[in-house]
């Protein structure tokens, strides 16, 4: 009798209907976005003859906007109806894709791309916070790890699909319209999500710094910024690097597929460890694997190293990022989940934005090889910071209430 009752008690259902809907919203959000991401440097180069540092500045505009909106996004989802916030943000995200079709000048494109960062930043915070709400508390660590599979899967398919469609049609407008349709499907999905009622928190101050950024997690934020910088350089310049340095014109899709295969595999294998609360263990494995991948990418200019590095970087980030997200949530109160989500995303985006700008300038001055070697050094610095300081910082500050 006890044997039959035990699984029900210890294993509440993880894959409930609302969680699957939120995962679908996230998949469509990231698919629409990443369908274009690896092709935009080529688009700016071909359409407007932009040089490398200009491309870096234009592409980093959305990151700046995302950074500006994320702190307020966390406050909004912790204060107002999360479903309404999610629906409004997703609708604006969808509408912004029409701007790419109509942008006839480099300045117009830069303005549209920058503006698009506002709803993208807000929607990712709202959607990931809603995911935490619909998860059973006993399986939240594990569920947060699996949640990232939806954007990892989008990243596996979308860049490859975008590059394939472009190579067959050489039609950027078709890709812009396709992203618009996918974003609209995501918005429709967000309208169907049902959320549990939230009780207002008694005695919570109306306005405080912790509504906008989780100060208790400041060293975690600094550390994730290092890893975001590396990702920003790699994800935005891999297509143009492959074409110029290795003569790879149609292999970027394979690169992103291997990258995402690594992300997906490591999230699947890391889920049990996260469920057991071994967050610092997963993060340590992740940062070491990522260092191996970035080092191979930067220091071995061979096609085999190019593809193997994608798998290693994917395996590393798939272990590291869910572990860090869980650590942010574990140092926050239960009424600060939105702020915890926005804080890790702010830190990641700050690093990504710095990486895009820095990568563009270094590539212009000294070439892409120098830019990717700097990435390997930055990943190494981030790894040392985590092992020597950040993991101990987390253990001292973690709370047991969520």
mmCIF file of C-alpha atoms in Angstrom:
data_model
loop_
_atom_site.group_PDB
_atom_site.id
_atom_site.type_symbol
_atom_site.label_atom_id
_atom_site.label_comp_id
_atom_site.label_asym_id
_atom_site.label_seq_id
_atom_site.Cartn_x
_atom_site.Cartn_y
_atom_site.Cartn_z
ATOM 1 C CA UNK A 1 0.000 0.000 0.000
ATOM 2 C CA UNK A 2 2.779 2.387 0.940
ATOM 3 C CA UNK A 3 4.644 1.376 -2.162
ATOM 4 C CA UNK A 4 1.740 2.465 -4.370
ATOM 5 C CA UNK A 5 1.200 5.774 -2.560
ATOM 6 C CA UNK A 6 4.821 6.841 -2.507
ATOM 7 C CA UNK A 7 5.323 7.937 -6.142
ATOM 8 C CA UNK A 8 2.221 10.135 -5.956
ATOM 9 C CA UNK A 9 3.569 11.812 -2.846
ATOM 10 C CA UNK A 10 7.158 12.297 -3.999
ATOM 11 C CA UNK A 11 6.604 12.945 -7.714
ATOM 12 C CA UNK A 12 3.820 15.417 -8.536
ATOM 13 C CA UNK A 13 3.203 15.769 -12.255
ATOM 14 C CA UNK A 14 5.861 17.910 -13.943
ATOM 15 C CA UNK A 15 4.486 18.017 -17.506
ATOM 16 C CA UNK A 16 1.095 19.555 -16.774
ATOM 17 C CA UNK A 17 -0.966 21.221 -19.536
ATOM 18 C CA UNK A 18 -0.152 24.824 -18.542
ATOM 19 C CA UNK A 19 3.596 24.089 -18.331
ATOM 20 C CA UNK A 20 3.505 22.629 -21.862
ATOM 21 C CA UNK A 21 1.681 25.760 -23.126
ATOM 22 C CA UNK A 22 4.290 28.048 -21.542
ATOM 23 C CA UNK A 23 7.061 25.915 -23.078
ATOM 24 C CA UNK A 24 5.361 26.265 -26.495
ATOM 25 C CA UNK A 25 5.140 30.075 -26.085
ATOM 26 C CA UNK A 26 8.839 30.179 -25.244
ATOM 27 C CA UNK A 27 9.745 27.958 -28.209
ATOM 28 C CA UNK A 28 7.860 30.193 -30.667
ATOM 29 C CA UNK A 29 9.285 33.381 -29.114
ATOM 30 C CA UNK A 30 12.878 32.182 -29.516
ATOM 31 C CA UNK A 31 12.281 30.511 -32.891
ATOM 32 C CA UNK A 32 10.961 33.769 -34.355
ATOM 33 C CA UNK A 33 13.935 35.670 -32.931
ATOM 34 C CA UNK A 34 16.728 33.197 -33.747
ATOM 35 C CA UNK A 35 15.504 32.573 -37.282
ATOM 36 C CA UNK A 36 17.045 35.977 -38.084
ATOM 37 C CA UNK A 37 19.931 36.329 -35.593
ATOM 38 C CA UNK A 38 22.813 34.579 -37.449
ATOM 39 C CA UNK A 39 21.810 36.182 -40.765
ATOM 40 C CA UNK A 40 21.567 39.809 -39.638
ATOM 41 C CA UNK A 41 25.348 40.490 -39.900
ATOM 42 C CA UNK A 42 25.198 39.153 -43.487
ATOM 43 C CA UNK A 43 22.053 41.204 -44.176
ATOM 44 C CA UNK A 44 23.686 44.438 -42.935
ATOM 45 C CA UNK A 45 26.842 43.640 -44.910
ATOM 46 C CA UNK A 46 25.011 42.806 -48.164
ATOM 47 C CA UNK A 47 22.129 45.297 -47.978
ATOM 48 C CA UNK A 48 23.844 48.372 -46.489
ATOM 49 C CA UNK A 49 27.583 47.559 -46.943
ATOM 50 C CA UNK A 50 28.083 48.138 -43.200
ATOM 51 C CA UNK A 51 31.580 47.559 -41.787
ATOM 52 C CA UNK A 52 32.227 45.200 -38.869
ATOM 53 C CA UNK A 53 32.202 47.701 -36.006
ATOM 54 C CA UNK A 54 29.003 49.331 -37.359
ATOM 55 C CA UNK A 55 27.367 45.891 -37.527
ATOM 56 C CA UNK A 56 28.378 45.362 -33.890
ATOM 57 C CA UNK A 57 26.799 48.656 -32.799
ATOM 58 C CA UNK A 58 23.557 48.060 -34.770
ATOM 59 C CA UNK A 59 23.140 44.503 -33.480
ATOM 60 C CA UNK A 60 23.867 45.509 -29.889
ATOM 61 C CA UNK A 61 21.019 48.053 -29.917
ATOM 62 C CA UNK A 62 18.414 45.446 -29.030
ATOM 63 C CA UNK A 63 20.552 44.307 -26.089
ATOM 64 C CA UNK A 64 20.678 47.865 -24.715
ATOM 65 C CA UNK A 65 16.879 48.132 -24.972
ATOM 66 C CA UNK A 66 16.457 44.688 -23.399
ATOM 67 C CA UNK A 67 18.700 45.726 -20.510
ATOM 68 C CA UNK A 68 16.669 48.889 -19.930
ATOM 69 C CA UNK A 69 13.327 47.059 -19.815
ATOM 70 C CA UNK A 70 14.288 43.929 -17.827
ATOM 71 C CA UNK A 71 14.341 45.529 -14.317
ATOM 72 C CA UNK A 72 10.850 46.981 -14.880
ATOM 73 C CA UNK A 73 9.667 43.647 -16.331
ATOM 74 C CA UNK A 74 10.554 41.869 -13.108
ATOM 75 C CA UNK A 75 8.693 44.509 -11.110
ATOM 76 C CA UNK A 76 5.636 44.293 -13.405
ATOM 77 C CA UNK A 77 5.277 40.494 -13.257
ATOM 78 C CA UNK A 78 5.691 40.536 -9.466
ATOM 79 C CA UNK A 79 3.123 43.337 -9.061
ATOM 80 C CA UNK A 80 0.428 42.962 -11.763
ATOM 81 C CA UNK A 81 -1.432 40.072 -13.441
ATOM 82 C CA UNK A 82 1.318 37.909 -14.944
ATOM 83 C CA UNK A 83 -0.888 36.637 -17.732
ATOM 84 C CA UNK A 84 -1.900 40.158 -18.823
ATOM 85 C CA UNK A 85 1.719 41.332 -18.714
ATOM 86 C CA UNK A 86 2.760 38.282 -20.789
ATOM 87 C CA UNK A 87 0.017 38.820 -23.406
ATOM 88 C CA UNK A 88 0.706 42.550 -23.845
ATOM 89 C CA UNK A 89 4.476 42.038 -24.128
ATOM 90 C CA UNK A 90 4.092 39.144 -26.587
ATOM 91 C CA UNK A 91 1.726 41.191 -28.779
ATOM 92 C CA UNK A 92 4.196 44.094 -29.037
ATOM 93 C CA UNK A 93 7.033 41.605 -29.749
ATOM 94 C CA UNK A 94 5.010 40.204 -32.667
ATOM 95 C CA UNK A 95 4.175 43.664 -34.103
ATOM 96 C CA UNK A 96 7.855 44.715 -34.142
ATOM 97 C CA UNK A 97 8.687 42.209 -36.892
ATOM 98 C CA UNK A 98 6.765 44.375 -39.376
ATOM 99 C CA UNK A 99 9.471 47.028 -38.889
ATOM 100 C CA UNK A 100 12.192 44.867 -40.457
ATOM 101 C CA UNK A 101 10.191 44.593 -43.677
ATOM 102 C CA UNK A 102 9.809 48.377 -43.968
ATOM 103 C CA UNK A 103 13.315 49.448 -42.851
ATOM 104 C CA UNK A 104 14.913 50.892 -46.004
ATOM 105 C CA UNK A 105 17.972 52.529 -44.438
ATOM 106 C CA UNK A 106 20.649 51.420 -41.968
ATOM 107 C CA UNK A 107 19.401 54.000 -39.434
ATOM 108 C CA UNK A 108 15.804 52.759 -39.718
ATOM 109 C CA UNK A 109 16.945 49.163 -39.303
ATOM 110 C CA UNK A 110 19.010 50.110 -36.237
ATOM 111 C CA UNK A 111 15.982 51.849 -34.680
ATOM 112 C CA UNK A 112 13.675 48.877 -35.349
ATOM 113 C CA UNK A 113 16.211 46.371 -34.018
ATOM 114 C CA UNK A 114 16.757 48.462 -30.870
ATOM 115 C CA UNK A 115 13.007 48.915 -30.291
ATOM 116 C CA UNK A 116 12.494 45.158 -30.673
ATOM 117 C CA UNK A 117 14.664 44.584 -27.607
ATOM 118 C CA UNK A 118 12.003 46.133 -25.339
ATOM 119 C CA UNK A 119 9.222 43.559 -25.866
ATOM 120 C CA UNK A 120 11.739 40.713 -26.242
ATOM 121 C CA UNK A 121 13.248 41.514 -22.847
ATOM 122 C CA UNK A 122 9.868 41.897 -21.152
ATOM 123 C CA UNK A 123 8.321 38.779 -22.718
ATOM 124 C CA UNK A 124 11.206 36.478 -21.742
ATOM 125 C CA UNK A 125 10.966 37.627 -18.102
ATOM 126 C CA UNK A 126 7.156 37.279 -18.027
ATOM 127 C CA UNK A 127 7.137 33.861 -19.697
ATOM 128 C CA UNK A 128 9.862 32.325 -17.514
ATOM 129 C CA UNK A 129 8.159 33.654 -14.351
ATOM 130 C CA UNK A 130 4.837 32.180 -15.470
ATOM 131 C CA UNK A 131 6.646 28.848 -16.003
ATOM 132 C CA UNK A 132 7.794 28.867 -12.355
ATOM 133 C CA UNK A 133 4.200 29.571 -11.229
ATOM 134 C CA UNK A 134 2.718 26.578 -13.056
ATOM 135 C CA UNK A 135 5.382 24.117 -11.808
ATOM 136 C CA UNK A 136 4.778 21.980 -8.694
ATOM 137 C CA UNK A 137 7.099 23.298 -5.956
ATOM 138 C CA UNK A 138 8.669 19.851 -5.343
ATOM 139 C CA UNK A 139 9.865 19.671 -8.953
ATOM 140 C CA UNK A 140 10.668 23.335 -9.547
ATOM 141 C CA UNK A 141 14.481 22.956 -9.811
ATOM 142 C CA UNK A 142 14.066 20.199 -12.375
ATOM 143 C CA UNK A 143 11.290 22.025 -14.242
ATOM 144 C CA UNK A 144 13.342 25.208 -14.547
ATOM 145 C CA UNK A 145 16.124 23.144 -16.104
ATOM 146 C CA UNK A 146 13.733 21.550 -18.600
ATOM 147 C CA UNK A 147 12.097 24.925 -19.390
ATOM 148 C CA UNK A 148 15.258 26.021 -21.165
ATOM 149 C CA UNK A 149 14.908 23.081 -23.558
ATOM 150 C CA UNK A 150 12.181 25.034 -25.361
ATOM 151 C CA UNK A 151 14.529 27.861 -26.325
ATOM 152 C CA UNK A 152 17.422 25.431 -26.857
ATOM 153 C CA UNK A 153 15.289 23.454 -29.305
ATOM 154 C CA UNK A 154 14.341 26.701 -31.052
ATOM 155 C CA UNK A 155 18.034 27.570 -31.264
ATOM 156 C CA UNK A 156 18.760 24.124 -32.717
ATOM 157 C CA UNK A 157 16.264 24.479 -35.538
ATOM 158 C CA UNK A 158 15.734 28.202 -36.174
ATOM 159 C CA UNK A 159 19.247 29.371 -37.243
ATOM 160 C CA UNK A 160 19.657 26.266 -39.424
ATOM 161 C CA UNK A 161 16.209 26.813 -40.955
ATOM 162 C CA UNK A 162 16.908 30.515 -41.521
ATOM 163 C CA UNK A 163 20.259 29.851 -43.194
ATOM 164 C CA UNK A 164 18.749 27.041 -45.313
ATOM 165 C CA UNK A 165 15.851 29.246 -46.482
ATOM 166 C CA UNK A 166 18.207 32.127 -47.244
ATOM 167 C CA UNK A 167 20.649 29.920 -49.192
ATOM 168 C CA UNK A 168 17.735 28.631 -51.303
ATOM 169 C CA UNK A 169 15.890 31.924 -51.847
ATOM 170 C CA UNK A 170 18.313 34.801 -51.010
ATOM 171 C CA UNK A 171 15.165 36.558 -49.833
ATOM 172 C CA UNK A 172 15.432 38.290 -46.445
ATOM 173 C CA UNK A 173 11.841 39.600 -46.648
ATOM 174 C CA UNK A 174 10.522 36.030 -46.654
ATOM 175 C CA UNK A 175 12.404 35.369 -43.395
ATOM 176 C CA UNK A 176 11.057 38.574 -41.808
ATOM 177 C CA UNK A 177 7.460 37.573 -42.671
ATOM 178 C CA UNK A 178 8.002 34.021 -41.423
ATOM 179 C CA UNK A 179 9.241 35.348 -38.064
ATOM 180 C CA UNK A 180 6.174 37.607 -37.885
ATOM 181 C CA UNK A 181 3.806 34.627 -38.354
ATOM 182 C CA UNK A 182 5.633 32.506 -35.748
ATOM 183 C CA UNK A 183 5.546 35.360 -33.212
ATOM 184 C CA UNK A 184 1.787 35.747 -33.777
ATOM 185 C CA UNK A 185 1.310 32.015 -33.100
ATOM 186 C CA UNK A 186 3.240 32.463 -29.830
ATOM 187 C CA UNK A 187 1.010 35.373 -28.835
ATOM 188 C CA UNK A 188 -2.133 33.292 -29.487
ATOM 189 C CA UNK A 189 -0.715 30.480 -27.344
ATOM 190 C CA UNK A 190 -0.030 32.916 -24.469
ATOM 191 C CA UNK A 191 -3.734 33.887 -24.362
ATOM 192 C CA UNK A 192 -4.707 30.293 -23.450
ATOM 193 C CA UNK A 193 -2.464 29.875 -20.365
ATOM 194 C CA UNK A 194 -4.305 29.503 -17.027
ATOM 195 C CA UNK A 195 -2.424 30.567 -13.889
ATOM 196 C CA UNK A 196 -3.021 29.771 -10.192
ATOM 197 C CA UNK A 197 -4.235 32.653 -8.015
ATOM 198 C CA UNK A 198 -1.478 34.570 -6.230
ATOM 199 C CA UNK A 199 -2.009 36.029 -2.767
ATOM 200 C CA UNK A 200 -0.683 39.584 -2.338
ATOM 201 C CA UNK A 201 2.349 39.792 -0.047
ATOM 202 C CA UNK A 202 1.527 41.623 3.188
ATOM 203 C CA UNK A 203 3.801 44.449 4.256
ATOM 204 C CA UNK A 204 5.786 44.509 1.016
ATOM 205 C CA UNK A 205 7.260 47.994 0.395
ATOM 206 C CA UNK A 206 5.756 49.817 -2.590
ATOM 207 C CA UNK A 207 9.068 50.666 -4.236
ATOM 208 C CA UNK A 208 12.492 49.278 -3.395
ATOM 209 C CA UNK A 209 15.672 48.460 -5.278
ATOM 210 C CA UNK A 210 14.951 44.712 -4.953
ATOM 211 C CA UNK A 211 11.851 45.176 -7.140
ATOM 212 C CA UNK A 212 14.187 45.951 -10.056
ATOM 213 C CA UNK A 213 17.350 43.962 -9.373
ATOM 214 C CA UNK A 214 18.119 41.201 -6.880
ATOM 215 C CA UNK A 215 20.917 42.751 -4.849
ATOM 216 C CA UNK A 216 21.426 39.550 -2.828
ATOM 217 C CA UNK A 217 22.655 37.865 -6.030
ATOM 218 C CA UNK A 218 25.170 40.538 -7.099
ATOM 219 C CA UNK A 219 28.205 38.229 -7.424
ATOM 220 C CA UNK A 220 26.150 35.636 -9.336
ATOM 221 C CA UNK A 221 25.196 38.514 -11.664
ATOM 222 C CA UNK A 222 28.815 39.585 -12.197
ATOM 223 C CA UNK A 223 29.801 36.000 -12.935
ATOM 224 C CA UNK A 224 27.026 35.320 -15.465
ATOM 225 C CA UNK A 225 28.003 38.549 -17.230
ATOM 226 C CA UNK A 226 31.369 36.977 -18.160
ATOM 227 C CA UNK A 227 29.633 33.998 -19.763
ATOM 228 C CA UNK A 228 27.116 36.230 -21.578
ATOM 229 C CA UNK A 229 30.000 38.179 -23.156
ATOM 230 C CA UNK A 230 31.453 34.967 -24.598
ATOM 231 C CA UNK A 231 28.059 33.877 -25.920
ATOM 232 C CA UNK A 232 27.431 37.300 -27.492
ATOM 233 C CA UNK A 233 30.599 37.177 -29.586
ATOM 234 C CA UNK A 234 30.160 33.538 -30.598
ATOM 235 C CA UNK A 235 26.445 33.571 -31.503
ATOM 236 C CA UNK A 236 26.527 36.824 -33.500
ATOM 237 C CA UNK A 237 29.776 36.432 -35.441
ATOM 238 C CA UNK A 238 30.011 32.675 -36.012
ATOM 239 C CA UNK A 239 28.466 32.832 -39.535
ATOM 240 C CA UNK A 240 30.672 35.638 -40.801
ATOM 241 C CA UNK A 241 33.758 34.107 -39.070
ATOM 242 C CA UNK A 242 33.108 30.738 -40.698
ATOM 243 C CA UNK A 243 32.781 32.355 -44.124
ATOM 244 C CA UNK A 244 35.851 34.616 -43.871
ATOM 245 C CA UNK A 245 38.304 32.488 -41.860
ATOM 246 C CA UNK A 246 37.425 28.879 -42.723
ATOM 247 C CA UNK A 247 35.627 29.189 -46.059
ATOM 248 C CA UNK A 248 32.507 27.578 -44.566
ATOM 249 C CA UNK A 249 29.524 29.062 -46.406
ATOM 250 C CA UNK A 250 26.760 26.600 -45.554
ATOM 251 C CA UNK A 251 28.005 24.994 -42.331
ATOM 252 C CA UNK A 252 26.671 27.538 -39.830
ATOM 253 C CA UNK A 253 23.393 25.646 -39.651
ATOM 254 C CA UNK A 254 25.312 22.506 -38.645
ATOM 255 C CA UNK A 255 27.240 24.551 -36.058
ATOM 256 C CA UNK A 256 23.992 25.720 -34.412
ATOM 257 C CA UNK A 257 22.507 22.225 -34.559
ATOM 258 C CA UNK A 258 25.546 20.795 -32.738
ATOM 259 C CA UNK A 259 25.496 23.697 -30.271
ATOM 260 C CA UNK A 260 21.853 23.070 -29.486
ATOM 261 C CA UNK A 261 22.279 19.276 -29.386
ATOM 262 C CA UNK A 262 24.839 19.900 -26.633
ATOM 263 C CA UNK A 263 22.461 22.278 -24.817
ATOM 264 C CA UNK A 264 19.592 19.791 -24.969
ATOM 265 C CA UNK A 265 21.647 16.728 -23.959
ATOM 266 C CA UNK A 266 23.245 18.453 -20.997
ATOM 267 C CA UNK A 267 19.901 19.778 -19.726
ATOM 268 C CA UNK A 268 18.429 16.274 -19.915
ATOM 269 C CA UNK A 269 21.371 14.664 -18.110
ATOM 270 C CA UNK A 270 21.654 17.532 -15.615
ATOM 271 C CA UNK A 271 17.971 17.465 -14.565
ATOM 272 C CA UNK A 272 18.371 14.730 -11.931
ATOM 273 C CA UNK A 273 21.335 16.516 -10.364
ATOM 274 C CA UNK A 274 19.349 19.792 -10.229
ATOM 275 C CA UNK A 275 16.408 17.989 -8.650
ATOM 276 C CA UNK A 276 18.812 16.794 -5.935
ATOM 277 C CA UNK A 277 19.868 20.435 -5.377
ATOM 278 C CA UNK A 278 23.422 20.028 -6.783
ATOM 279 C CA UNK A 279 23.454 23.401 -8.511
ATOM 280 C CA UNK A 280 27.098 24.338 -7.904
ATOM 281 C CA UNK A 281 28.156 20.869 -9.123
ATOM 282 C CA UNK A 282 26.318 21.348 -12.447
ATOM 283 C CA UNK A 283 27.601 24.898 -12.844
ATOM 284 C CA UNK A 284 31.232 23.820 -12.293
ATOM 285 C CA UNK A 285 30.997 21.086 -14.941
ATOM 286 C CA UNK A 286 29.331 23.588 -17.291
ATOM 287 C CA UNK A 287 31.908 26.354 -17.050
ATOM 288 C CA UNK A 288 34.810 23.896 -17.536
ATOM 289 C CA UNK A 289 33.214 22.322 -20.648
ATOM 290 C CA UNK A 290 32.467 25.782 -22.082
ATOM 291 C CA UNK A 291 36.096 26.819 -21.582
ATOM 292 C CA UNK A 292 37.236 23.749 -23.538
ATOM 293 C CA UNK A 293 34.839 24.672 -26.365
ATOM 294 C CA UNK A 294 35.753 28.371 -26.596
ATOM 295 C CA UNK A 295 39.480 27.549 -26.425
ATOM 296 C CA UNK A 296 39.151 25.083 -29.293
ATOM 297 C CA UNK A 297 37.160 27.642 -31.311
ATOM 298 C CA UNK A 298 39.659 30.466 -30.748
ATOM 299 C CA UNK A 299 42.980 28.642 -30.990
ATOM 300 C CA UNK A 300 42.420 25.865 -33.565
ATOM 301 C CA UNK A 301 41.364 27.288 -36.961
ATOM 302 C CA UNK A 302 40.198 23.991 -38.464
ATOM 303 C CA UNK A 303 36.694 22.882 -39.570
ATOM 304 C CA UNK A 304 36.708 19.882 -37.164
ATOM 305 C CA UNK A 305 37.537 22.204 -34.225
ATOM 306 C CA UNK A 306 34.803 24.618 -35.368
ATOM 307 C CA UNK A 307 32.154 21.887 -35.144
ATOM 308 C CA UNK A 308 33.475 20.133 -32.017
ATOM 309 C CA UNK A 309 33.623 23.473 -30.180
ATOM 310 C CA UNK A 310 29.904 23.962 -30.913
ATOM 311 C CA UNK A 311 29.065 20.684 -29.151
ATOM 312 C CA UNK A 312 31.307 21.461 -26.149
ATOM 313 C CA UNK A 313 29.964 25.025 -25.743
ATOM 314 C CA UNK A 314 26.421 23.634 -25.916
ATOM 315 C CA UNK A 315 27.139 20.931 -23.334
ATOM 316 C CA UNK A 316 28.758 23.514 -21.048
ATOM 317 C CA UNK A 317 26.075 26.190 -21.247
ATOM 318 C CA UNK A 318 23.309 23.594 -20.929
ATOM 319 C CA UNK A 319 24.748 22.606 -17.537
ATOM 320 C CA UNK A 320 25.753 26.081 -16.401
ATOM 321 C CA UNK A 321 22.756 28.310 -17.196
ATOM 322 C CA UNK A 322 19.925 26.294 -15.522
ATOM 323 C CA UNK A 323 22.159 25.881 -12.456
ATOM 324 C CA UNK A 324 22.711 29.661 -12.272
ATOM 325 C CA UNK A 325 18.985 30.354 -12.780
ATOM 326 C CA UNK A 326 18.155 28.031 -9.896
ATOM 327 C CA UNK A 327 20.799 29.767 -7.749
ATOM 328 C CA UNK A 328 19.242 33.188 -8.469
ATOM 329 C CA UNK A 329 15.803 31.843 -7.501
ATOM 330 C CA UNK A 330 17.182 30.169 -4.346
ATOM 331 C CA UNK A 331 18.592 33.442 -2.985
ATOM 332 C CA UNK A 332 15.271 35.267 -3.662
ATOM 333 C CA UNK A 333 12.032 35.263 -1.654
ATOM 334 C CA UNK A 334 9.036 33.540 -3.289
ATOM 335 C CA UNK A 335 7.509 36.977 -4.091
ATOM 336 C CA UNK A 336 10.711 37.973 -5.949
ATOM 337 C CA UNK A 337 10.618 35.322 -8.675
ATOM 338 C CA UNK A 338 10.078 37.898 -11.417
ATOM 339 C CA UNK A 339 12.985 39.966 -10.090
ATOM 340 C CA UNK A 340 15.215 36.874 -9.882
ATOM 341 C CA UNK A 341 14.368 36.019 -13.497
ATOM 342 C CA UNK A 342 14.939 39.559 -14.722
ATOM 343 C CA UNK A 343 18.214 39.841 -12.771
ATOM 344 C CA UNK A 344 19.889 36.833 -14.389
ATOM 345 C CA UNK A 345 18.646 37.978 -17.804
ATOM 346 C CA UNK A 346 19.910 41.544 -17.196
ATOM 347 C CA UNK A 347 23.334 40.148 -16.314
ATOM 348 C CA UNK A 348 23.409 37.776 -19.290
ATOM 349 C CA UNK A 349 22.255 40.525 -21.679
ATOM 350 C CA UNK A 350 24.775 43.025 -20.352
ATOM 351 C CA UNK A 351 27.512 40.499 -21.077
ATOM 352 C CA UNK A 352 26.007 39.669 -24.486
ATOM 353 C CA UNK A 353 25.798 43.348 -25.463
ATOM 354 C CA UNK A 354 29.393 43.989 -24.407
ATOM 355 C CA UNK A 355 30.398 40.904 -26.384
ATOM 356 C CA UNK A 356 28.650 42.052 -29.567
ATOM 357 C CA UNK A 357 30.225 45.540 -29.454
ATOM 358 C CA UNK A 358 33.656 44.337 -28.293
ATOM 359 C CA UNK A 359 33.680 41.498 -30.828
ATOM 360 C CA UNK A 360 32.869 43.886 -33.677
ATOM 361 C CA UNK A 361 35.586 46.384 -32.720
ATOM 362 C CA UNK A 362 38.279 43.747 -32.156
ATOM 363 C CA UNK A 363 37.365 42.013 -35.431
ATOM 364 C CA UNK A 364 37.685 45.373 -37.229
ATOM 365 C CA UNK A 365 41.082 46.120 -35.624
ATOM 366 C CA UNK A 366 42.742 42.700 -35.374
ATOM 367 C CA UNK A 367 40.454 40.143 -37.046
ATOM 368 C CA UNK A 368 37.975 37.541 -35.843
ATOM 369 C CA UNK A 369 40.662 35.168 -34.569
ATOM 370 C CA UNK A 370 41.780 37.778 -32.002
ATOM 371 C CA UNK A 371 38.142 38.347 -30.972
ATOM 372 C CA UNK A 372 37.533 34.640 -30.330
ATOM 373 C CA UNK A 373 40.821 34.222 -28.448
ATOM 374 C CA UNK A 374 39.719 37.012 -26.110
ATOM 375 C CA UNK A 375 36.469 35.069 -25.607
ATOM 376 C CA UNK A 376 38.416 32.003 -24.430
ATOM 377 C CA UNK A 377 40.332 34.168 -21.926
ATOM 378 C CA UNK A 378 37.101 35.746 -20.629
ATOM 379 C CA UNK A 379 35.512 32.314 -20.183
ATOM 380 C CA UNK A 380 38.596 31.213 -18.227
ATOM 381 C CA UNK A 381 38.329 34.284 -15.980
ATOM 382 C CA UNK A 382 34.618 33.581 -15.384
ATOM 383 C CA UNK A 383 35.377 29.947 -14.524
ATOM 384 C CA UNK A 384 37.996 30.938 -11.935
ATOM 385 C CA UNK A 385 35.649 33.510 -10.395
ATOM 386 C CA UNK A 386 32.940 30.870 -9.993
ATOM 387 C CA UNK A 387 35.170 28.162 -8.527
ATOM 388 C CA UNK A 388 37.070 30.461 -6.165
ATOM 389 C CA UNK A 389 34.307 32.818 -4.997
ATOM 390 C CA UNK A 390 30.794 32.645 -6.472
ATOM 391 C CA UNK A 391 29.820 29.112 -5.393
ATOM 392 C CA UNK A 392 30.711 29.912 -1.758
ATOM 393 C CA UNK A 393 28.828 33.224 -2.032
ATOM 394 C CA UNK A 394 25.701 31.301 -3.118
ATOM 395 C CA UNK A 395 25.871 28.730 -0.316
ATOM 396 C CA UNK A 396 26.063 31.518 2.280
ATOM 397 C CA UNK A 397 23.032 33.363 0.888
ATOM 398 C CA UNK A 398 20.621 30.651 -0.228
ATOM 399 C CA UNK A 399 17.134 30.561 1.323
ATOM 400 C CA UNK A 400 15.060 27.429 1.963
ATOM 401 C CA UNK A 401 11.583 28.890 1.475
ATOM 402 C CA UNK A 402 11.259 28.237 -2.291
#
